[in-house]
Short mmCIF file of C-alpha atoms and ligand atoms in Angstrom, two decimals:
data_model
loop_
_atom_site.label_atom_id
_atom_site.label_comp_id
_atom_site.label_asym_id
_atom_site.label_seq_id
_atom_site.Cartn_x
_atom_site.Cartn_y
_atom_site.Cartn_z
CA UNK T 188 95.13 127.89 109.15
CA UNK T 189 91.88 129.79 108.25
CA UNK T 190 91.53 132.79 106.74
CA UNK T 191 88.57 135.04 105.64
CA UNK T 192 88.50 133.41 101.91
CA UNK T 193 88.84 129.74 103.13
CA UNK T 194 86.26 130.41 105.80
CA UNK T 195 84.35 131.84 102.96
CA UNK T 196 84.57 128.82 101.16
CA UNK T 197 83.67 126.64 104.01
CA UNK T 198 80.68 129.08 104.95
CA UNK T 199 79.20 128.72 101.15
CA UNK T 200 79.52 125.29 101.50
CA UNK T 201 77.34 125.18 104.47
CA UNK T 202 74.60 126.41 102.44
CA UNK T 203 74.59 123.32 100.04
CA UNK T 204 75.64 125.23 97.63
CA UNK T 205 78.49 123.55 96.80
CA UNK T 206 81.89 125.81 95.23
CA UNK T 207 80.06 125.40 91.44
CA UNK T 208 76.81 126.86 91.98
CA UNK T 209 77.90 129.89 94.42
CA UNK T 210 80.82 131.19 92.12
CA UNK T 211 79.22 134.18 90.60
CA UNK T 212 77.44 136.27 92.86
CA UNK T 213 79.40 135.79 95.66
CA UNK T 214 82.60 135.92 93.89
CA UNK T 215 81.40 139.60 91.92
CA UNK T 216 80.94 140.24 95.77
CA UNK T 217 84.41 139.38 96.27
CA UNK T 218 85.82 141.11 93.78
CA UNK T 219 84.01 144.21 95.00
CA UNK T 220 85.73 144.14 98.10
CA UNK T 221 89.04 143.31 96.82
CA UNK T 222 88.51 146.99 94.89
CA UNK T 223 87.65 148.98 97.98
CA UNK T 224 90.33 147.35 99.92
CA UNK T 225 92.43 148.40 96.95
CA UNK T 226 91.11 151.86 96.65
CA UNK T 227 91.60 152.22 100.67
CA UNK T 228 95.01 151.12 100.65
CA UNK T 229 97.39 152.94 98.08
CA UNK T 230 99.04 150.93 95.69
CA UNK T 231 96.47 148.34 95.51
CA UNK T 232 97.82 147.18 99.76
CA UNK T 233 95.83 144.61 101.04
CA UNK T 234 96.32 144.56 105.03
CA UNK T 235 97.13 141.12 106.22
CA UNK T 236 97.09 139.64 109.77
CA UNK T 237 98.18 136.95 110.81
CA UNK T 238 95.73 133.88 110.88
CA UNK T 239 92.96 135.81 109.16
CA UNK T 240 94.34 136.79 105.40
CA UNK T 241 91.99 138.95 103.47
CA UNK T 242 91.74 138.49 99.65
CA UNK T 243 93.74 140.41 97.77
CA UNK T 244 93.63 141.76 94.60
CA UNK T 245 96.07 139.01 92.85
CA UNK T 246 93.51 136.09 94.44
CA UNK T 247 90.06 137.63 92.44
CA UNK T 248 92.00 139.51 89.59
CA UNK T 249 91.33 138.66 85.96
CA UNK T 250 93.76 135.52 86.37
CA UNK T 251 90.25 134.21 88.02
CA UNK T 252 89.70 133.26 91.78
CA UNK T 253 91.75 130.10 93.18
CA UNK T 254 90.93 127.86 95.97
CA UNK T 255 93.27 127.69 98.49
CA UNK T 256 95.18 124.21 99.28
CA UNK T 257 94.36 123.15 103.06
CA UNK T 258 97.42 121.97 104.79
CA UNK T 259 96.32 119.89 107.50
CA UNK T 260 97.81 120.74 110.85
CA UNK T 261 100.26 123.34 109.56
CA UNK T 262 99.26 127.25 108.98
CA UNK T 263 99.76 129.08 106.05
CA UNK T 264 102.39 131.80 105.79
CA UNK T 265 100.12 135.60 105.52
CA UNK T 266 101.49 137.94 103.20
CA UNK T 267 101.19 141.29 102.42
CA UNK T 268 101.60 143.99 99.09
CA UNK T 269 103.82 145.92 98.24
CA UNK T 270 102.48 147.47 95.52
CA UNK T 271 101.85 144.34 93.22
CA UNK T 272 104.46 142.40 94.85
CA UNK T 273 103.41 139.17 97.57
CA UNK T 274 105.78 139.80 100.52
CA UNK T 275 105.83 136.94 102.86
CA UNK T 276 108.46 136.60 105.97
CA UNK T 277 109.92 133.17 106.90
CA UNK T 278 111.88 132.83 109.73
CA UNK T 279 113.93 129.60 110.34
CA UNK T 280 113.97 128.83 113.57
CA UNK T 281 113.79 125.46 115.98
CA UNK T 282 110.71 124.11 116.63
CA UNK T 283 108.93 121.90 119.51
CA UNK T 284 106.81 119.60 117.85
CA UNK T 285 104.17 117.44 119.51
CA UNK T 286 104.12 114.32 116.95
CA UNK T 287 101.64 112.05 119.14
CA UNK T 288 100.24 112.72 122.07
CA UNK T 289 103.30 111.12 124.31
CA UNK T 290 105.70 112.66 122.29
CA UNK T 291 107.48 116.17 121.52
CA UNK T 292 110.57 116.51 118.98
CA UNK T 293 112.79 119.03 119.07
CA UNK T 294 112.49 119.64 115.23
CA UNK T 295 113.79 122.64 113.40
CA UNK T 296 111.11 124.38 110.85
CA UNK T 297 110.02 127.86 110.00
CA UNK T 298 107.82 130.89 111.71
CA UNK T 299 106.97 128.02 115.16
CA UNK T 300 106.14 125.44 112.33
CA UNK T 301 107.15 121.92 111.26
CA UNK T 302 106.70 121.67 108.42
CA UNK T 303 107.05 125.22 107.60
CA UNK T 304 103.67 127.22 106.87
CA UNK T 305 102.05 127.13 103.45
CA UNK T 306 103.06 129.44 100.67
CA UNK T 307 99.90 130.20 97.99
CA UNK T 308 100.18 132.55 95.45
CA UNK T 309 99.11 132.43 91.85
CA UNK T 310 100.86 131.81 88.76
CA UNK T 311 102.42 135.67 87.54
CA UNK T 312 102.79 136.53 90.75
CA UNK T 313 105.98 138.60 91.94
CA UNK T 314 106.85 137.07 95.65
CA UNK T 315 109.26 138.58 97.90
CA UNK T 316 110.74 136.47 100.94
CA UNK T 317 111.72 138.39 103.98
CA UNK T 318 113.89 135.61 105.28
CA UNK T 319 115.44 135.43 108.49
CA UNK T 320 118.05 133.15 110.08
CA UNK T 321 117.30 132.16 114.09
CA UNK T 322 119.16 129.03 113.96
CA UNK T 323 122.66 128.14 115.25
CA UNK T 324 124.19 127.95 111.92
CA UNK T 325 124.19 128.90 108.47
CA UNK T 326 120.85 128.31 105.93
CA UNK T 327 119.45 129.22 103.17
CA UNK T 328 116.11 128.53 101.11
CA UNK T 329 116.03 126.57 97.88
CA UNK T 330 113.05 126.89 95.67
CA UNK T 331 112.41 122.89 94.77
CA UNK T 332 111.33 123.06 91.10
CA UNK T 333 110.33 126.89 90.58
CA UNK T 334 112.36 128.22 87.68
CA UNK T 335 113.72 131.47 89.23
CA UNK T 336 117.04 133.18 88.53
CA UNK T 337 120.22 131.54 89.80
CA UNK T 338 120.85 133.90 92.18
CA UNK T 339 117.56 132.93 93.59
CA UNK T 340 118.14 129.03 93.56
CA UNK T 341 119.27 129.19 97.59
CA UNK T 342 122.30 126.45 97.65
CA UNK T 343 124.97 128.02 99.28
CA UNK T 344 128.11 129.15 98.34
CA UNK T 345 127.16 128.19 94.43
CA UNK T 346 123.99 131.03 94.25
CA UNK T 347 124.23 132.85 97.31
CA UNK T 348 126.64 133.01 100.45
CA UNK T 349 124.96 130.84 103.20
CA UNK T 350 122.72 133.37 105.48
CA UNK T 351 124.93 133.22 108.90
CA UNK T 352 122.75 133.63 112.20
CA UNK T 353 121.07 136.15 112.96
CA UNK T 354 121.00 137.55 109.26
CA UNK T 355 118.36 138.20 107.02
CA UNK T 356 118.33 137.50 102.98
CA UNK T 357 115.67 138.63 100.63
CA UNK T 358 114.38 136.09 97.90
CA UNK T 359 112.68 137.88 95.26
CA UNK T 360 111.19 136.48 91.68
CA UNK T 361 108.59 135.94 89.47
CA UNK T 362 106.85 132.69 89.67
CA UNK T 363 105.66 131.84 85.72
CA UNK T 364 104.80 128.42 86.68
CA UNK T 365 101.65 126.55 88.00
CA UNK T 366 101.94 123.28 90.61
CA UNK T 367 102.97 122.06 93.66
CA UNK T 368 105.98 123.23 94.26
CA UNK T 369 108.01 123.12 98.08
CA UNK T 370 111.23 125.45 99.63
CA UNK T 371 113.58 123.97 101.90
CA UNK T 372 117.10 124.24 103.49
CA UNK T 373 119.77 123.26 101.20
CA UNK T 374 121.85 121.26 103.17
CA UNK T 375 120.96 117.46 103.85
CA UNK T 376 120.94 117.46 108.22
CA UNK T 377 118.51 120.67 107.87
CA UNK T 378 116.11 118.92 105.71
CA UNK T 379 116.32 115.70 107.76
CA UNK T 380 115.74 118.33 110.75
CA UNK T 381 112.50 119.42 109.20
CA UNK T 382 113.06 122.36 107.01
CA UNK T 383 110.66 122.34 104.43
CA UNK T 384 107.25 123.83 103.38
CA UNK T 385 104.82 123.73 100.85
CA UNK T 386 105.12 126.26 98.12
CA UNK T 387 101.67 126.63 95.85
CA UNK T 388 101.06 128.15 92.52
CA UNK T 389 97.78 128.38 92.15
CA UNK T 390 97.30 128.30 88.20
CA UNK T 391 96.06 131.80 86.00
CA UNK T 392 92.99 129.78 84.68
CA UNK T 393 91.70 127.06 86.90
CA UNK T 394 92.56 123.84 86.05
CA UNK T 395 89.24 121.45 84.95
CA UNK T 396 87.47 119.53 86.24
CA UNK T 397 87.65 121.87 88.92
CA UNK T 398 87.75 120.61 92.29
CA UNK T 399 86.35 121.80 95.65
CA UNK T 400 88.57 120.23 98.38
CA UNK T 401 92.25 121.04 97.60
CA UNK T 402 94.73 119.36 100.54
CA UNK T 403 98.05 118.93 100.92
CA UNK T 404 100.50 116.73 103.03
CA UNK T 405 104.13 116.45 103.14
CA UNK T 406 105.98 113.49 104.21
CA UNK T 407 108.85 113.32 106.47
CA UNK T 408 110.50 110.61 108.58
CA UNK T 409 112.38 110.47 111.97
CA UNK T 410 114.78 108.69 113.68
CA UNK T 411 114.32 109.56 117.86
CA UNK T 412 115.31 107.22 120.25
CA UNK T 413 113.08 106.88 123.22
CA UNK T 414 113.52 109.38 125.88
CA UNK T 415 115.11 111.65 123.40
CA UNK T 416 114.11 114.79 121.39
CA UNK T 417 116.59 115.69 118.94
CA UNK T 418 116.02 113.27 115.62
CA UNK T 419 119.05 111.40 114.62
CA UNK T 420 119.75 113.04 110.96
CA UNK T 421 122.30 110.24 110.15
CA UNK T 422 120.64 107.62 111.34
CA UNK T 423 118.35 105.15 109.39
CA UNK T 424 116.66 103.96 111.58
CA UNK T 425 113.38 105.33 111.17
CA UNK T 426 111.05 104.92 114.04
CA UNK T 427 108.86 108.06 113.81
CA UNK T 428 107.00 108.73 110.41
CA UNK T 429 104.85 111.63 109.89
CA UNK T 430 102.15 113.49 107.78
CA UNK T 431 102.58 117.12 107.91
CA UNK T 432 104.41 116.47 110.92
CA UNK T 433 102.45 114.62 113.28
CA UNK T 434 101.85 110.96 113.21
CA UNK T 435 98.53 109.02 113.04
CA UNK T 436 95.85 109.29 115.33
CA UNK T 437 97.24 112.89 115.78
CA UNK T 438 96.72 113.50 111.54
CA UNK T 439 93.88 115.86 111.35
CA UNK T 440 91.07 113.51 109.24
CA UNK T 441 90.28 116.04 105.80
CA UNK T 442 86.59 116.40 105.01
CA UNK T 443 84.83 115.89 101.49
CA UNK T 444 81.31 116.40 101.12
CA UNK T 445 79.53 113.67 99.18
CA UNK T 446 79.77 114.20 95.41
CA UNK T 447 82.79 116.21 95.61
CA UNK T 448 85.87 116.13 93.73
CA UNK T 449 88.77 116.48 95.76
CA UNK T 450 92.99 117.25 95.00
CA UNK T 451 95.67 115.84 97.28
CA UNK T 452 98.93 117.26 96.95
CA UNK T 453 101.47 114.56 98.33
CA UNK T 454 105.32 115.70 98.92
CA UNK T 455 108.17 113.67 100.21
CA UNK T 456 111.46 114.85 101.83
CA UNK T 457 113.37 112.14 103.38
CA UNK T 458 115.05 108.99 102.73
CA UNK T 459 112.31 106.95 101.89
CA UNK T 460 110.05 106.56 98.98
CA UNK T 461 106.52 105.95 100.24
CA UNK T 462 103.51 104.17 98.16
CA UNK T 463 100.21 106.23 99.42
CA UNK T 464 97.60 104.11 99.38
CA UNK T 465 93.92 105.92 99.32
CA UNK T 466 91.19 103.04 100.46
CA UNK T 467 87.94 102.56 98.96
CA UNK T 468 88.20 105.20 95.63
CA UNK T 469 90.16 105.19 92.58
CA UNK T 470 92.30 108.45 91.66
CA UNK T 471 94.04 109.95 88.64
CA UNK T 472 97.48 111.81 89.33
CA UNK T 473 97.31 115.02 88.08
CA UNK T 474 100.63 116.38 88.47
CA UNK T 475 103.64 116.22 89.86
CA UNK T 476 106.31 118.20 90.91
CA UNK T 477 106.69 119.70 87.55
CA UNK T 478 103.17 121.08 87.13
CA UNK T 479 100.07 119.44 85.58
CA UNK T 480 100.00 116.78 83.48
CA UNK T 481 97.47 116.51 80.72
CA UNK T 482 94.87 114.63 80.71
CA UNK T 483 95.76 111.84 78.07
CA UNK T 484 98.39 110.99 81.31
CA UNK T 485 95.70 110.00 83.64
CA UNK T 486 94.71 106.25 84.22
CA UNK T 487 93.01 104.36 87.61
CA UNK T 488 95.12 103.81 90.60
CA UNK T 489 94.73 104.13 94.67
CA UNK T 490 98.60 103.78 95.22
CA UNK T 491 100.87 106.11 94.12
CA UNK T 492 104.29 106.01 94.69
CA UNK T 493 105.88 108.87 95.91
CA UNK T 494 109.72 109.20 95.80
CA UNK T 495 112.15 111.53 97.63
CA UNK T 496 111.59 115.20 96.66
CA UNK T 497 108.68 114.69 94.10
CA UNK T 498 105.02 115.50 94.75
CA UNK T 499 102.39 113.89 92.95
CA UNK T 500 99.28 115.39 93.06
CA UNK T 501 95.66 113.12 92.60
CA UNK T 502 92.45 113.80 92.53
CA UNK T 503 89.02 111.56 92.65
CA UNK T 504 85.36 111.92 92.92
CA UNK T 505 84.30 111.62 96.64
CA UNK T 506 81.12 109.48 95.57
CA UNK T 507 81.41 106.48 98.16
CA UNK T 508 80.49 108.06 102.02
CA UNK T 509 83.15 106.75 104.80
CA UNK T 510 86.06 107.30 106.65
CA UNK T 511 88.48 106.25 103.92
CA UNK T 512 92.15 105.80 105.05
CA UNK T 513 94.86 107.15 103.43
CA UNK T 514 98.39 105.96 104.02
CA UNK T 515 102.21 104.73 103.20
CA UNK T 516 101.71 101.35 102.43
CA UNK T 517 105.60 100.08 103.82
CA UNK T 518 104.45 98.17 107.10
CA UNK T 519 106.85 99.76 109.06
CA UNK T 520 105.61 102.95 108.15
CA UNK T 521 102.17 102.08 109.58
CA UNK T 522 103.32 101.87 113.22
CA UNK T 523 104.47 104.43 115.87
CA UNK T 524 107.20 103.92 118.47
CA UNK T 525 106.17 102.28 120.98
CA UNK T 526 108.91 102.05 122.97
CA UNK T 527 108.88 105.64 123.92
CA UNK T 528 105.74 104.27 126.38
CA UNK T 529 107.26 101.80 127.66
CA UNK T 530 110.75 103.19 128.65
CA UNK T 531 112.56 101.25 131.57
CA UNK T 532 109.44 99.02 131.08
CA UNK T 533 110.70 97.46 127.93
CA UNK T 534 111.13 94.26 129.21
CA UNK T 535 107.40 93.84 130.53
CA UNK T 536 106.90 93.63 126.53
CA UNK T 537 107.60 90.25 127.01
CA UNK T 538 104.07 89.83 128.81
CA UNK T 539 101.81 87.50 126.40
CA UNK T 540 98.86 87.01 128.73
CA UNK T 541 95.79 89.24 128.18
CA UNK T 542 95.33 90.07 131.46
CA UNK T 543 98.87 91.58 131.95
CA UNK T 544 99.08 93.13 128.65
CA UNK T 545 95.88 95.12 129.41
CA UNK T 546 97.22 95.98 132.75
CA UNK T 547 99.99 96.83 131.20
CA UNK T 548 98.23 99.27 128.29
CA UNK T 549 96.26 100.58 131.47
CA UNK T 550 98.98 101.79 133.43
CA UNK T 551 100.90 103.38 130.60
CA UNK T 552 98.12 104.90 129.28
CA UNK T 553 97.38 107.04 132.81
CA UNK T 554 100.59 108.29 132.53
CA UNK T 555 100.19 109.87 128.82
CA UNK T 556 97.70 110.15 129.59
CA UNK T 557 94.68 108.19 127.77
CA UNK T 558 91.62 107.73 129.69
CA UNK T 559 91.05 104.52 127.35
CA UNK T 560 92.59 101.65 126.24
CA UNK T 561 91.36 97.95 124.89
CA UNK T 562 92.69 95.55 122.36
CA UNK T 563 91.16 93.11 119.83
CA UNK T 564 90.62 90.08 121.62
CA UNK T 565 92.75 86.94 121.40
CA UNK T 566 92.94 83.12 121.11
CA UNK T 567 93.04 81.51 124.94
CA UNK T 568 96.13 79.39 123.62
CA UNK T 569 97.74 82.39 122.04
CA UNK T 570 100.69 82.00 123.99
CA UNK T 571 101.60 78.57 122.47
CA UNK T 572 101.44 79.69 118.96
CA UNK T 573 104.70 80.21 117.35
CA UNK T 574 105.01 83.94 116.15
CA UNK T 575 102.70 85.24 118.84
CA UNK T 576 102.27 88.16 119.18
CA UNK T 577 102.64 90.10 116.02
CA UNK T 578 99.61 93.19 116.24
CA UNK T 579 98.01 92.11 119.04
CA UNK T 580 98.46 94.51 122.30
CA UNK T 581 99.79 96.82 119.77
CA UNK T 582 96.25 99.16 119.79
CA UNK T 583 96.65 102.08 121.64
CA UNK T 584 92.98 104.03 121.52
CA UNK T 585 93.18 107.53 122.51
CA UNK T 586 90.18 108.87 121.02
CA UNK T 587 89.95 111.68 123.48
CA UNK T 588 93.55 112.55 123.45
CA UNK T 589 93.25 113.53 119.92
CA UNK T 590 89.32 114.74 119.70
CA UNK T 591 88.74 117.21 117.05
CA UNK T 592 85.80 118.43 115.53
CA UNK T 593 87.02 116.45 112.42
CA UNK T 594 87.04 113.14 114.59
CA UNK T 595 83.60 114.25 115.43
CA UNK T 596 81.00 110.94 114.74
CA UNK T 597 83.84 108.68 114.33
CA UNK T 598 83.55 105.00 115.52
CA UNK T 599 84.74 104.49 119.16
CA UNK T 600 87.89 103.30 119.35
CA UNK T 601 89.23 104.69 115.79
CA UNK T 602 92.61 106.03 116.88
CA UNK T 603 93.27 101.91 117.65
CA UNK T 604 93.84 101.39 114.24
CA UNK T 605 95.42 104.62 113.06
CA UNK T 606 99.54 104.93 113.44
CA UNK T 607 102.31 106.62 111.73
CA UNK T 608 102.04 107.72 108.16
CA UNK T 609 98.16 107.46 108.31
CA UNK T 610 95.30 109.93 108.27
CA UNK T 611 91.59 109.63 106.68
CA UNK T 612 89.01 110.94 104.12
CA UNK T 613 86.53 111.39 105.79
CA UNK T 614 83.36 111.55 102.85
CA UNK T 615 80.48 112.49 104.51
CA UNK T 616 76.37 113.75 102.95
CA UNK T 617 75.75 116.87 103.54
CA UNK T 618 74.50 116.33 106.86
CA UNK T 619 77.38 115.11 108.85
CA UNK T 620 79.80 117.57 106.72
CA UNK T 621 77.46 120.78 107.44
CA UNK T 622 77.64 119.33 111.37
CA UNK T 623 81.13 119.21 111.51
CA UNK T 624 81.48 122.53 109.73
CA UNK T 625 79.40 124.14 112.17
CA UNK T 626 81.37 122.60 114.72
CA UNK T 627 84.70 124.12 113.30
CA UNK T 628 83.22 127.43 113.19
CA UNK T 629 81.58 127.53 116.78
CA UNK T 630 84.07 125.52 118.56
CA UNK T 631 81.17 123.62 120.64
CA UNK T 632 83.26 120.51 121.50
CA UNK T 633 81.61 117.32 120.38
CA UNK T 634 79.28 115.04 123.14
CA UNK T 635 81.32 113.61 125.29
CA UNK T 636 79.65 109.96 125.97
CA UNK T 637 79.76 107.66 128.64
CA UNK T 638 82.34 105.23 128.20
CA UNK T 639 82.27 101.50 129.57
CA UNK T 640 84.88 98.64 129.48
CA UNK T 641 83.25 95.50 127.39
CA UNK T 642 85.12 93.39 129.54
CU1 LIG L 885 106.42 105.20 103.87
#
């Protein structure tokens, strides 16, 4: 994540500027530097590290400056030229990924990443994939939707021969499109695994309205019994679901200044379709995983279903402030495992009394551990009721376990409510959004303050 133009983005913002008014100077200012860089460099080579990409020559040419997608939790993949070609290097490889605070899955992804790092370039772009093979069998790297050669389209056997272990293949092609597009493992266990990653093409001419929050999210779905680490790829089970592979209150909340219009890019790989459910706003989908739609398309909704290997992409005016929640509507998609706390303890679930559920909460929570824990109260004759419990004792607040500086101001107690496929909007006046900016960029860790029991 990062990056000299995003920070640059973030930086402008700070100023109130907002991305319509500073566009001119600063981006002439841009350009400028794009040309020495060029002129320093041979063959127009931008140098690239990792973590902090410089703009290059393709991101402020004549095609017109894009703004980057953000990819909560998950990097994006540096490149560098050679000559006018984007070379980026993806390396498949297995990955430990911490999906809540209690819980690590042995996943497998790309460059230390689950979901693989972000791909950005911009529509007419010639990209080059350096791609290696680290895992203990044969892969390969389909293109989902790009319209490449078909030696290019990565299923094995039919385009390519699979790349064995410890190989490398090079991917190289054109991309003439614009969208949200995504590359992952051809092969069903390896995309149940976690092999996939965004893959952006940032359009020639901007798309209108513009926006000036662009995010992305990818959806995936596990099946990990408790005490275990390797997901179940056949199983059905679902128990652990994820946005860009971490589960809710680990989802990094996205920012929106007030009076902002913002994209979110929403793809799905796994066997569930999921309805994504934005609170509080109405959107328009703007694309999906064949590009942009026109206009005419567009109509109201806050739900938008998205099925196995599509993205839809929506976008709405940030005009109401608030932490808006966005999330999979399917119930069970709103809930993490629980059962990986409680272990051996399983059978103290059947506790319905207040005072032993707490105790309960209490002692698990030291061992995660959460310095915090409360529920919503309950009836005194709760016990007695048929049905009981259903949510209650199900709370688990670890606001400290998963502070951030985007958590920053948040109500105590937040992470309570937050679970599985869920993360937030967080639309906030200039105030609060320049606070938290400032926050990213120093890395001064929010007040800490004292905390009391209401019981
Ligand atoms: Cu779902």
């Amino acid at each position: 994540m990062g990056g000299t133009r995003r920070k640059f983005f973030q930086d402008a913002a700070i100023f109130g500027t907002g991305l319509l008014g500073l566009s001119r100077s600063l981006r002439a200012e841009q350009e400028k530097h794009a040309a020495n860089e060029a002129a320093s460099h041979p063959g127009g080579q931008a140098p690239s590290v990792h973590g902090s990409r410089r703009p290059t020559r393709a991101e402020t040419s004549a095609r017109g400056a894009y703004l980057p997608m953000v990819t909560p939790d998950v990097a994006d993949l540096p490149h560098e030229m050679d000559g006018s070609v984007k070379v980026f290097r993806l390396i498949a490889e297995p990955v430990k990924r911490k999906i809540a605070p209690f819980k690590t899955i042995d996943a497998w992804g790309y460059n230390g990443s689950c979901p693989g790092p972000t791909i950005q370039v911009q529509q007419g772009d010639r990209v080059r994939v350096i791609f290696e093979n680290r895992l203990p069998e044969s892969t390969s790297l389909h293109w989902h939707g790009l319209e490449i050669p078909i030696g290019q389209d990565g299923v094995p056997y039919i385009s390519q021969k699979p790349v064995a272990p410890g190989e490398k293949y090079v991917y190289e092609f054109t991309v003439h499109q614009e969208g949200t597009f995504f590359y992952h493992a051809h092969s069903a266990m390896q995309e149940m695994i976690g092999q996939i990653g965004f893959f952006v093409a940032h359009p020639e001419r901007e798309y209108r309205p513009r926006v000036d929050q662009d995010y992305g999210l990818i959806l995936q779905e596990w099946a990990v019994l408790p005490s275990n680490t390797v997901p179940n790829t056949a199983g059905m089970e679902f128990n652990w679901l994820t946005f860009n592979g971490v589960s809710a209150p680990m989802t990094t909340p996205m920012l929106a200044r007030l009076g902002s219009r913002v994209r979110l890019r929403i793809v799905n790989l796994g066997m569930d379709h999921h309805p994504v459910h934005l609170h509080g706003n109405q959107f328009v989908v703007t694309g999906t995983e064949g590009g942009r739609a026109p206009e005419s398309t567009w109509y109201p909704m806050n739900t938008v279903l998205v099925g196995v290997a599509q993205a839809r992409v929506v976008e709405f005016e940030a005009k109401y402030p608030g932490a808006w929640m966005i999330h999979c509507h399917l119930p069970h998609h709103m809930m993490n495992s629980m059962m990986d706390l409680l272990r051996d303890r399983q059978i103290e679930t059947a506790d319905q009394t207040d005072a032993k559920a707490l105790s309960q909460m209490e002692s698990l929570a030291k061992s995660v551990p959460f310095q915090h824990v409360h529920h919503s109260p309950i009836a005194e004759n709760a016990a007695s009721v048929p049905g009981f419990p259903q949510d209650a004792f199900m709370e688990m607040g670890m606001d400290e376990a998963v502070e951030k500086p985007e958590t920053y101001g948040l109500p105590k107690n937040w992470s309570a409510g937050m679970m599985g496929m869920m993360t937030m909007m967080r639309v906030l006046p200039d105030k609060e959004y320049d606070a938290i900016l400032l926050l990213k960029k120093n890395g001064t860790p929010a007040v800490q303050e004292e905390h009391h029991h209401e019981s």
